[in-house]
Amino acid sequence: MKTVGHGFFQDPRIKEAKKLLRAAVEEHQKKITGLRPAHPELKEDYLALLKKFGDLRGGALFYQYLGSGIGNGALVELADGSVKYDFITGIGVHYMGHSNPDVIEAQIDGAISNTVMNGHLQQNTDSARLVELLSQQACKNGAAIKNVFLTTSGAMANENAIKMMFQKRAPASRLFAFEKCFAGRTLGMAWLTDKAAYREGLPKTIDVDYIPFYCESDHQGSINLAVNAMKKAIARFPKSHAGFVMELIQGENGSWVGNTEYFEALIKVCKDHDISVFADEVQSWGRTHELFAFQHFKLDKHIDVASIGKNSQVCATFFSDDHKPRPGLVSQTFTGASTQIAASLYITKQIVEGGYLGADGKIEKLHQRFKGNLEKIAQKHPQKIKGPWGIGAMVAMTLFNGDAVKTKQFTYKLFDNGVLSFMAGASPARVRFLMPVLKVTLEDIDKVCEIIEKTLHEME
Ligand SMILES: Cc1ncc(COP(=O)(O)O)c(C=O)c1O
């Protein structure tokens, strides 16, 4: 017995409409073939719109960047008619590349479904399919986090995770997190994030003990330092820590990569003291050799709770049975737009089945090309550039010894020259890149690196 809905989505007119829409997207995006300057006749209106938008949102945008609504893979058209390489993708959101026809086609089913937004009281079958796929993938190497709770932002996914840990470990009221970590901008996450400016003037919500992050150049020393810091805090506040928040690769701080032995040493201390282990993968999901970075670092069996966001389009909290929240602790009106959920299903399947993962996967090939190119530039300009650093599709470099002012200047010049990047970290500041993995090509990377070198030449 078929539902009316089944018949609706199979209607040949809808199939035909999808074909037509896809053809239109492909035809128009073919006109976007490379960098282009702004059209002079669009400039005045564009700048006026940006100014008005900046005034109304309470502050100007970082870049003078409003999209026209179409792009082609790593290339994006701005509303002034210019075309740029997008190597930051809205801080790691447009993973699939601009105007990806497959993603648009997936979203059409979401767009014509009966709801705009799914929510915890009403969800369509795509939500159930997405949760099943994410759960299978999270647990495929033995992790016990089969429960998946959808939500609308990385910060909310983290809030839900932290509530679950606090509830399980009540009355413990403290957390462990890494120095210089980033966890989002809710009132709770502002206190978890290790950046004073992001919580200036805010009342305290959570007590956090910070652990120094892994240092590759002092492997054993950094493990000892971190373990001692954790043990000291436990001795100072016995039975007070509910969870350990691990940002396995520090994205906002400039793509600093952790290490399995280091993580395991800290996790052992947590397990010995009944402290839950949480992997914040809002930025790292889909960017290492594995779908989850905790799989890349082979930490599967230790993880109690995890969160994802950005690339996944819909955010989620994963948790073990013994971290199940009691009724009333977590819920939200919205879980995600129907189009987002459809896109998330497509993107997740594509990462898993499309040859992106593994030591020989596309992500590693992209990484090697980008790293190799940047290393050559660094050899030519050792005074100006150090690095690159990062892993997979999270790459960063330090310019002018991490000087924040010059780093910012560089990102603006790079933007003017046609590449979107972003700043990260402080002392040292870095320039970071989050590539549109599903569509970026090796040739795109080569062209972007040429522009990076040209821009470095223009800097004192
Ligand atoms: C590691 C990490 N956690 C949480 C967040 C917050 O996600 P959102 O901005 O979607 O709330 C971010 C965002 O950059 C992040 O990088």
Short mmCIF file of C-alpha atoms and ligand atoms in Angstrom, two decimals:
data_model
loop_
_atom_site.label_atom_id
_atom_site.label_comp_id
_atom_site.label_asym_id
_atom_site.label_seq_id
_atom_site.Cartn_x
_atom_site.Cartn_y
_atom_site.Cartn_z
CA MET A 1 0.00 0.00 0.00
CA LYS A 2 1.48 3.32 -1.04
CA THR A 3 0.81 6.70 0.61
CA VAL A 4 -0.39 9.77 -1.26
CA GLY A 5 3.04 11.22 -0.44
CA HIS A 6 4.79 8.38 -2.23
CA GLY A 7 2.72 9.01 -5.35
CA PHE A 8 3.41 12.74 -5.10
CA PHE A 9 7.20 12.41 -5.03
CA GLN A 10 7.11 9.85 -7.87
CA ASP A 11 4.83 12.02 -10.06
CA PRO A 12 6.46 12.21 -13.52
CA ARG A 13 5.83 15.98 -13.61
CA ILE A 14 8.00 16.39 -10.53
CA LYS A 15 10.72 14.22 -12.06
CA GLU A 16 10.53 16.34 -15.19
CA ALA A 17 10.60 19.59 -13.20
CA LYS A 18 13.71 18.39 -11.35
CA LYS A 19 15.41 17.58 -14.64
CA LEU A 20 14.57 21.04 -15.98
CA LEU A 21 15.80 22.77 -12.83
CA ARG A 22 19.01 20.79 -12.90
CA ALA A 23 19.56 21.64 -16.55
CA ALA A 24 18.99 25.33 -15.81
CA VAL A 25 21.46 25.30 -12.89
CA GLU A 26 24.10 23.54 -14.98
CA GLU A 27 23.63 25.83 -17.96
CA HIS A 28 23.96 29.01 -15.89
CA GLN A 29 26.79 27.83 -13.69
CA LYS A 30 28.84 26.95 -16.78
CA LYS A 31 29.15 30.71 -17.31
CA ILE A 32 31.19 30.86 -14.09
CA THR A 33 34.56 29.62 -15.26
CA GLY A 34 37.15 31.63 -13.35
CA LEU A 35 37.90 34.80 -11.43
CA ARG A 36 36.14 37.94 -12.58
CA PRO A 37 36.23 41.54 -11.35
CA ALA A 38 33.03 43.34 -10.30
CA HIS A 39 30.85 44.95 -12.98
CA PRO A 40 31.39 48.72 -12.56
CA GLU A 41 27.69 49.42 -13.15
CA LEU A 42 26.65 47.11 -10.27
CA LYS A 43 29.14 48.51 -7.80
CA GLU A 44 27.20 51.47 -6.41
CA ASP A 45 24.01 49.52 -5.59
CA TYR A 46 26.05 46.63 -4.21
CA LEU A 47 27.99 48.83 -1.82
CA ALA A 48 24.80 50.60 -0.75
CA LEU A 49 23.13 47.26 0.00
CA LEU A 50 26.14 46.08 1.99
CA LYS A 51 26.18 49.32 3.96
CA LYS A 52 22.47 49.10 4.76
CA PHE A 53 22.80 45.44 5.73
CA GLY A 54 25.78 46.19 7.96
CA ASP A 55 23.91 49.05 9.67
CA LEU A 56 20.81 46.94 10.26
CA ARG A 57 22.64 43.89 11.56
CA GLY A 58 24.55 46.04 14.02
CA GLY A 59 27.97 45.85 12.38
CA ALA A 60 29.59 45.50 9.00
CA LEU A 61 30.33 42.07 7.56
CA PHE A 62 33.97 40.90 7.70
CA TYR A 63 34.15 40.92 3.90
CA GLN A 64 32.21 43.00 1.39
CA TYR A 65 30.56 39.78 0.34
CA LEU A 66 26.97 39.09 -0.60
CA GLY A 67 26.41 36.22 -3.01
CA SER A 68 24.35 36.52 -6.18
CA GLY A 69 22.87 33.07 -5.46
CA ILE A 70 24.89 30.97 -7.89
CA GLY A 71 28.36 29.54 -8.14
CA ASN A 72 30.24 26.69 -9.71
CA GLY A 73 32.06 24.34 -7.34
CA ALA A 74 34.85 26.27 -5.65
CA LEU A 75 33.86 29.47 -7.49
CA VAL A 76 31.19 31.81 -6.19
CA GLU A 77 29.56 34.79 -7.88
CA LEU A 78 29.06 37.89 -5.74
CA ALA A 79 26.14 40.23 -6.22
CA ASP A 80 28.49 42.83 -7.79
CA GLY A 81 29.16 40.32 -10.59
CA SER A 82 32.66 39.42 -9.40
CA VAL A 83 33.71 35.77 -9.08
CA LYS A 84 35.99 34.47 -6.32
CA TYR A 85 37.45 31.18 -5.11
CA ASP A 86 35.71 30.15 -1.94
CA PHE A 87 38.29 28.46 0.27
CA ILE A 88 36.53 29.13 3.57
CA THR A 89 32.95 28.13 2.58
CA GLY A 90 31.10 30.19 5.18
CA ILE A 91 33.51 28.78 7.82
CA GLY A 92 33.13 25.21 6.68
CA VAL A 93 29.50 25.03 5.61
CA HIS A 94 29.38 24.82 1.79
CA TYR A 95 31.25 21.53 1.82
CA MET A 96 29.46 20.45 -1.34
CA GLY A 97 30.63 23.45 -3.42
CA HIS A 98 28.48 26.23 -4.81
CA SER A 99 25.30 25.30 -6.70
CA ASN A 100 26.13 21.58 -6.55
CA PRO A 101 23.41 20.20 -8.88
CA ASP A 102 23.12 16.92 -6.93
CA VAL A 103 22.54 18.75 -3.67
CA ILE A 104 20.01 21.08 -5.31
CA GLU A 105 18.18 18.05 -6.70
CA ALA A 106 18.15 16.43 -3.25
CA GLN A 107 16.82 19.63 -1.72
CA ILE A 108 13.94 19.89 -4.17
CA ASP A 109 12.19 16.95 -2.48
CA GLY A 110 12.62 18.80 0.81
CA ALA A 111 11.40 22.07 -0.69
CA ILE A 112 8.18 20.60 -2.08
CA SER A 113 7.39 18.57 1.03
CA ASN A 114 4.55 19.69 3.29
CA THR A 115 6.73 21.50 5.83
CA VAL A 116 9.43 24.12 5.68
CA MET A 117 10.93 23.08 9.00
CA ASN A 118 11.03 19.76 10.78
CA GLY A 119 10.78 19.86 14.56
CA HIS A 120 10.79 17.50 17.49
CA LEU A 121 7.00 17.16 17.44
CA GLN A 122 6.72 16.67 13.69
CA GLN A 123 9.33 15.16 11.42
CA ASN A 124 9.14 13.53 8.02
CA THR A 125 10.68 10.22 7.03
CA ASP A 126 13.95 11.86 5.84
CA SER A 127 14.76 12.73 9.49
CA ALA A 128 14.45 9.07 10.48
CA ARG A 129 16.62 8.01 7.52
CA LEU A 130 19.25 10.63 8.33
CA VAL A 131 19.42 9.66 12.00
CA GLU A 132 19.79 5.97 11.05
CA LEU A 133 22.63 6.72 8.60
CA LEU A 134 24.47 8.97 11.07
CA SER A 135 24.04 6.45 13.87
CA GLN A 136 25.39 3.57 11.74
CA GLN A 137 28.36 5.63 10.63
CA ALA A 138 29.21 6.88 14.13
CA CYS A 139 29.17 3.32 15.53
CA LYS A 140 30.79 1.48 12.62
CA ASN A 141 34.11 0.93 14.43
CA GLY A 142 32.63 0.07 17.80
CA ALA A 143 31.65 3.43 19.32
CA ALA A 144 28.62 3.12 21.60
CA ILE A 145 26.95 6.43 20.66
CA LYS A 146 24.02 5.09 18.66
CA ASN A 147 21.53 7.75 19.81
CA VAL A 148 21.34 10.83 17.56
CA PHE A 149 19.46 14.01 18.42
CA LEU A 150 19.12 16.57 15.60
CA THR A 151 19.34 20.30 16.14
CA THR A 152 19.92 23.56 14.29
CA SER A 153 23.36 24.84 15.30
CA GLY A 154 26.70 23.58 16.51
CA ALA A 155 26.33 25.54 19.73
CA MET A 156 22.95 23.88 20.42
CA ALA A 157 24.38 20.43 19.66
CA ASN A 158 27.09 21.19 22.23
CA GLU A 159 24.60 22.59 24.76
CA ASN A 160 22.60 19.37 24.50
CA ALA A 161 25.74 17.26 24.88
CA ILE A 162 26.84 19.16 27.96
CA LYS A 163 23.40 18.99 29.56
CA MET A 164 23.46 15.21 29.10
CA MET A 165 26.86 14.92 30.77
CA PHE A 166 25.87 17.19 33.68
CA GLN A 167 22.62 15.31 34.21
CA LYS A 168 24.36 11.96 34.25
CA ARG A 169 27.10 13.14 36.60
CA ALA A 170 25.00 15.43 38.88
CA PRO A 171 25.91 17.17 41.13
CA ALA A 172 29.30 17.55 39.33
CA SER A 173 29.38 21.10 37.99
CA ARG A 174 32.75 21.53 36.25
CA LEU A 175 34.11 20.60 32.82
CA PHE A 176 37.50 19.99 31.31
CA ALA A 177 38.31 21.53 27.93
CA PHE A 178 41.44 22.40 25.96
CA GLU A 179 43.16 25.75 26.18
CA LYS A 180 42.16 27.97 23.23
CA CYS A 181 39.18 25.77 22.35
CA PHE A 182 36.04 27.08 20.65
CA ALA A 183 32.60 25.64 21.36
CA GLY A 184 30.04 28.20 20.13
CA ARG A 185 28.41 31.38 21.32
CA THR A 186 25.46 30.57 23.56
CA LEU A 187 25.81 31.75 27.15
CA GLY A 188 27.00 28.27 28.13
CA MET A 189 29.40 27.86 25.22
CA ALA A 190 30.84 31.35 25.73
CA TRP A 191 32.13 30.10 29.09
CA LEU A 192 33.43 26.86 27.64
CA THR A 193 35.25 28.63 24.80
CA ASP A 194 38.69 29.74 25.97
CA LYS A 195 38.59 33.30 24.70
CA ALA A 196 37.99 36.12 27.17
CA ALA A 197 36.68 38.58 24.57
CA TYR A 198 33.83 36.23 23.64
CA ARG A 199 32.40 36.34 27.16
CA GLU A 200 33.15 39.91 28.13
CA GLY A 201 30.31 41.23 30.30
CA LEU A 202 28.51 37.88 30.50
CA PRO A 203 27.56 36.27 33.83
CA LYS A 204 29.39 33.03 34.50
CA THR A 205 27.54 29.85 33.60
CA ILE A 206 30.08 27.00 33.73
CA ASP A 207 33.35 26.40 35.59
CA VAL A 208 35.97 25.03 33.22
CA ASP A 209 39.48 23.74 33.90
CA TYR A 210 41.61 24.13 30.78
CA ILE A 211 44.18 21.56 29.69
CA PRO A 212 47.17 22.57 27.50
CA PHE A 213 46.71 21.24 23.96
CA TYR A 214 49.02 18.77 22.25
CA CYS A 215 52.36 20.08 21.04
CA GLU A 216 53.88 18.07 18.18
CA SER A 217 57.41 19.34 18.82
CA ASP A 218 57.25 18.10 22.45
CA HIS A 219 55.19 14.92 22.19
CA GLN A 220 55.90 13.32 25.59
CA GLY A 221 56.37 16.63 27.36
CA SER A 222 52.95 17.86 26.25
CA ILE A 223 51.29 14.61 27.32
CA ASN A 224 52.86 14.85 30.78
CA LEU A 225 51.92 18.52 31.11
CA ALA A 226 48.30 17.86 30.15
CA VAL A 227 47.86 14.79 32.35
CA ASN A 228 49.38 16.61 35.33
CA ALA A 229 47.09 19.60 34.77
CA MET A 230 44.06 17.31 34.71
CA LYS A 231 45.10 15.38 37.80
CA LYS A 232 45.81 18.61 39.71
CA ALA A 233 42.36 20.00 38.90
CA ILE A 234 40.73 16.74 40.00
CA ALA A 235 42.68 16.85 43.27
CA ARG A 236 41.65 20.47 43.79
CA PHE A 237 37.97 19.82 42.99
CA PRO A 238 37.32 16.13 43.76
CA LYS A 239 34.24 14.51 42.12
CA SER A 240 33.35 17.85 40.53
CA HIS A 241 34.00 17.23 36.80
CA ALA A 242 31.09 15.99 34.69
CA GLY A 243 32.80 15.88 31.30
CA PHE A 244 35.88 16.41 29.16
CA VAL A 245 35.16 18.45 26.03
CA MET A 246 37.65 17.49 23.32
CA GLU A 247 37.98 19.58 20.18
CA LEU A 248 40.25 17.00 18.54
CA ILE A 249 41.41 19.44 15.86
CA GLN A 250 41.26 23.04 16.98
CA GLY A 251 39.63 24.78 14.03
CA GLU A 252 38.93 28.29 15.27
CA ASN A 253 42.37 28.38 16.83
CA GLY A 254 44.04 27.69 13.46
CA SER A 255 43.87 23.97 12.60
CA TRP A 256 45.95 22.58 15.49
CA VAL A 257 45.90 18.77 15.33
CA GLY A 258 45.86 16.45 18.35
CA ASN A 259 47.38 13.00 18.75
CA THR A 260 45.99 9.59 19.71
CA GLU A 261 48.46 8.83 22.51
CA TYR A 262 47.90 12.28 23.99
CA PHE A 263 44.10 11.94 23.89
CA GLU A 264 44.24 8.41 25.32
CA ALA A 265 46.39 9.49 28.26
CA LEU A 266 43.82 12.14 29.20
CA ILE A 267 40.84 9.87 28.54
CA LYS A 268 42.32 7.28 30.92
CA VAL A 269 42.32 9.86 33.72
CA CYS A 270 38.69 10.70 32.90
CA LYS A 271 37.61 7.06 32.90
CA ASP A 272 39.36 6.50 36.24
CA HIS A 273 37.32 9.37 37.72
CA ASP A 274 33.89 8.81 36.09
CA ILE A 275 34.20 11.83 33.81
CA SER A 276 32.31 11.63 30.49
CA VAL A 277 34.26 12.00 27.25
CA PHE A 278 32.82 14.29 24.60
CA ALA A 279 34.18 14.92 21.06
CA ASP A 280 33.10 18.28 19.60
CA GLU A 281 33.22 17.57 15.85
CA VAL A 282 31.25 20.57 14.68
CA GLN A 283 34.17 21.63 12.50
CA SER A 284 36.13 18.41 11.98
CA TRP A 285 33.30 16.13 10.78
CA GLY A 286 33.95 15.09 7.17
CA ARG A 287 37.37 16.74 6.99
CA THR A 288 39.83 14.02 8.07
CA HIS A 289 40.42 10.52 6.65
CA GLU A 290 37.30 9.33 8.43
CA LEU A 291 33.80 10.74 8.69
CA PHE A 292 34.39 11.47 12.38
CA ALA A 293 37.76 12.70 13.66
CA PHE A 294 37.39 10.40 16.69
CA GLN A 295 37.50 7.54 14.15
CA HIS A 296 40.61 9.02 12.57
CA PHE A 297 42.31 9.11 15.99
CA LYS A 298 40.94 5.63 16.81
CA LEU A 299 39.18 6.77 19.98
CA ASP A 300 35.88 5.03 19.15
CA LYS A 301 35.55 2.93 22.25
CA HIS A 302 36.13 5.86 24.62
CA ILE A 303 33.56 8.32 23.31
CA ASP A 304 30.39 8.88 25.40
CA VAL A 305 29.01 11.90 23.56
CA ALA A 306 29.82 13.69 20.26
CA SER A 307 28.47 16.61 18.24
CA ILE A 308 28.55 17.50 14.54
CA GLY A 309 27.56 20.54 12.47
CA LYS A 310 28.56 22.77 9.56
CA ASN A 311 29.30 20.32 6.68
CA SER A 312 26.46 18.11 7.82
CA GLN A 313 24.01 21.00 7.22
CA VAL A 314 21.91 19.71 10.15
CA CYS A 315 23.62 19.58 13.54
CA ALA A 316 23.40 16.62 15.90
CA THR A 317 24.36 15.25 19.30
CA PHE A 318 25.34 11.58 19.54
CA PHE A 319 25.23 9.81 22.90
CA SER A 320 25.49 6.43 24.56
CA ASP A 321 22.52 4.76 26.24
CA ASP A 322 23.80 5.68 29.67
CA HIS A 323 23.86 9.37 28.71
CA LYS A 324 20.20 9.38 27.59
CA PRO A 325 18.60 12.57 28.91
CA ARG A 326 15.56 12.27 31.13
CA PRO A 327 12.34 13.70 29.64
CA GLY A 328 12.33 17.49 29.43
CA LEU A 329 16.10 18.04 29.38
CA VAL A 330 16.55 18.54 25.63
CA SER A 331 14.08 19.52 22.96
CA GLN A 332 13.60 22.28 20.41
CA THR A 333 10.87 23.52 18.09
CA PHE A 334 13.17 23.15 15.08
CA THR A 335 15.48 20.30 14.15
CA GLY A 336 16.26 21.63 10.68
CA ALA A 337 14.61 22.71 7.42
CA SER A 338 13.29 19.92 5.21
CA THR A 339 15.77 21.03 2.53
CA GLN A 340 18.70 20.86 5.00
CA ILE A 341 17.79 17.35 6.08
CA ALA A 342 17.57 16.19 2.45
CA ALA A 343 20.94 17.83 1.69
CA SER A 344 22.49 16.25 4.78
CA LEU A 345 21.40 12.78 3.66
CA TYR A 346 22.97 13.30 0.24
CA ILE A 347 26.22 14.79 1.60
CA THR A 348 26.71 12.10 4.25
CA LYS A 349 26.16 9.28 1.71
CA GLN A 350 28.50 10.99 -0.73
CA ILE A 351 31.35 11.33 1.81
CA VAL A 352 30.98 7.70 2.83
CA GLU A 353 30.52 6.15 -0.62
CA GLY A 354 32.16 8.64 -2.97
CA GLY A 355 35.86 7.84 -2.41
CA TYR A 356 36.59 10.79 -0.10
CA LEU A 357 37.79 8.93 3.00
CA GLY A 358 40.83 6.77 3.77
CA ALA A 359 44.55 7.26 3.29
CA ASP A 360 44.09 7.24 -0.52
CA GLY A 361 40.83 9.15 -0.57
CA LYS A 362 40.08 12.44 -2.26
CA ILE A 363 40.44 14.42 1.00
CA GLU A 364 44.03 13.26 1.43
CA LYS A 365 44.85 14.04 -2.21
CA LEU A 366 43.49 17.56 -1.78
CA HIS A 367 45.49 17.95 1.41
CA GLN A 368 48.75 16.80 -0.14
CA ARG A 369 48.38 19.15 -3.10
CA PHE A 370 47.54 22.16 -0.94
CA LYS A 371 50.25 21.36 1.62
CA GLY A 372 52.86 20.75 -1.10
CA ASN A 373 52.07 24.04 -2.83
CA LEU A 374 52.14 26.03 0.41
CA GLU A 375 55.41 24.40 1.45
CA LYS A 376 56.99 25.54 -1.80
CA ILE A 377 55.78 29.09 -1.17
CA ALA A 378 57.10 28.90 2.43
CA GLN A 379 60.53 27.81 1.16
CA LYS A 380 60.64 30.83 -1.13
CA HIS A 381 59.38 33.28 1.52
CA PRO A 382 60.57 31.94 4.90
CA GLN A 383 60.27 35.40 6.49
CA LYS A 384 56.64 35.74 5.52
CA ILE A 385 55.05 32.32 5.84
CA LYS A 386 55.40 29.36 8.22
CA GLY A 387 53.59 26.06 7.96
CA PRO A 388 51.28 24.91 6.55
CA TRP A 389 49.52 23.09 9.33
CA GLY A 390 46.35 21.08 9.62
CA ILE A 391 44.93 17.81 8.46
CA GLY A 392 42.76 16.72 5.54
CA ALA A 393 40.50 19.55 4.47
CA MET A 394 41.49 21.83 7.38
CA VAL A 395 44.60 23.77 6.39
CA ALA A 396 46.20 26.87 7.94
CA MET A 397 49.42 28.87 7.72
CA THR A 398 51.12 31.46 9.90
CA LEU A 399 52.09 34.75 8.29
CA PHE A 400 54.51 37.38 9.58
CA ASN A 401 55.14 35.37 12.76
CA GLY A 402 51.46 35.34 13.62
CA ASP A 403 51.01 39.13 13.71
CA ALA A 404 47.22 39.60 13.94
CA VAL A 405 47.09 42.98 12.18
CA LYS A 406 49.14 41.83 9.20
CA THR A 407 47.26 38.54 9.03
CA LYS A 408 43.98 40.43 8.79
CA GLN A 409 45.44 42.71 6.11
CA PHE A 410 46.49 39.64 4.18
CA THR A 411 42.99 38.11 4.25
CA TYR A 412 41.57 41.37 2.87
CA LYS A 413 44.18 41.59 0.13
CA LEU A 414 43.61 37.95 -0.70
CA PHE A 415 39.89 38.66 -0.94
CA ASP A 416 40.55 41.57 -3.31
CA ASN A 417 42.75 39.25 -5.37
CA GLY A 418 39.94 36.69 -5.57
CA VAL A 419 40.20 34.17 -2.71
CA LEU A 420 38.04 33.83 0.39
CA SER A 421 39.96 32.68 3.48
CA PHE A 422 39.61 33.59 7.16
CA MET A 423 41.65 34.42 10.22
CA ALA A 424 42.00 32.00 13.11
CA GLY A 425 43.61 31.97 16.52
CA ALA A 426 45.60 34.66 18.29
CA SER A 427 49.26 34.71 19.28
CA PRO A 428 49.88 33.34 16.76
CA ALA A 429 47.10 34.40 14.41
CA ARG A 430 46.79 32.18 11.36
CA VAL A 431 45.08 32.22 7.99
CA ARG A 432 42.91 29.17 7.49
CA PHE A 433 41.16 27.44 4.66
CA LEU A 434 38.15 25.08 4.65
CA MET A 435 37.79 23.80 1.10
CA PRO A 436 34.50 22.86 -0.59
CA VAL A 437 35.50 19.20 -0.53
CA LEU A 438 32.87 17.65 -2.80
CA LYS A 439 33.67 19.89 -5.78
CA VAL A 440 37.11 21.47 -5.35
CA THR A 441 39.73 20.27 -7.84
CA LEU A 442 43.52 20.06 -7.75
CA GLU A 443 43.57 22.78 -10.42
CA ASP A 444 41.50 25.04 -8.14
CA ILE A 445 44.09 24.50 -5.40
CA ASP A 446 46.95 25.37 -7.78
CA LYS A 447 45.22 28.57 -8.87
CA VAL A 448 44.45 29.59 -5.29
CA CYS A 449 48.09 29.01 -4.31
CA GLU A 450 49.27 31.23 -7.19
CA ILE A 451 47.01 33.97 -5.83
CA ILE A 452 48.31 33.42 -2.28
CA GLU A 453 51.89 33.86 -3.53
CA LYS A 454 51.02 36.95 -5.54
CA THR A 455 49.29 38.43 -2.47
CA LEU A 456 52.33 37.70 -0.30
CA HIS A 457 54.48 39.57 -2.82
CA GLU A 458 52.24 42.58 -2.36
CA MET A 459 52.74 42.59 1.41
CA GLU A 460 55.72 44.27 3.02
C1 LIG B 1 34.47 23.14 17.22
C2 LIG B 1 33.24 24.00 17.14
N1 LIG B 1 32.24 23.79 18.00
C3 LIG B 1 31.11 24.52 17.96
C4 LIG B 1 30.94 25.51 17.02
C5 LIG B 1 29.67 26.34 17.02
O1 LIG B 1 28.88 26.03 15.90
P1 LIG B 1 27.75 27.06 15.44
O2 LIG B 1 28.46 28.28 14.98
O3 LIG B 1 27.02 26.33 14.36
O4 LIG B 1 26.88 27.32 16.63
C6 LIG B 1 31.94 25.77 16.10
C7 LIG B 1 31.81 26.84 15.09
O5 LIG B 1 32.75 27.32 14.51
C8 LIG B 1 33.14 24.99 16.15
O6 LIG B 1 34.15 25.20 15.30
#
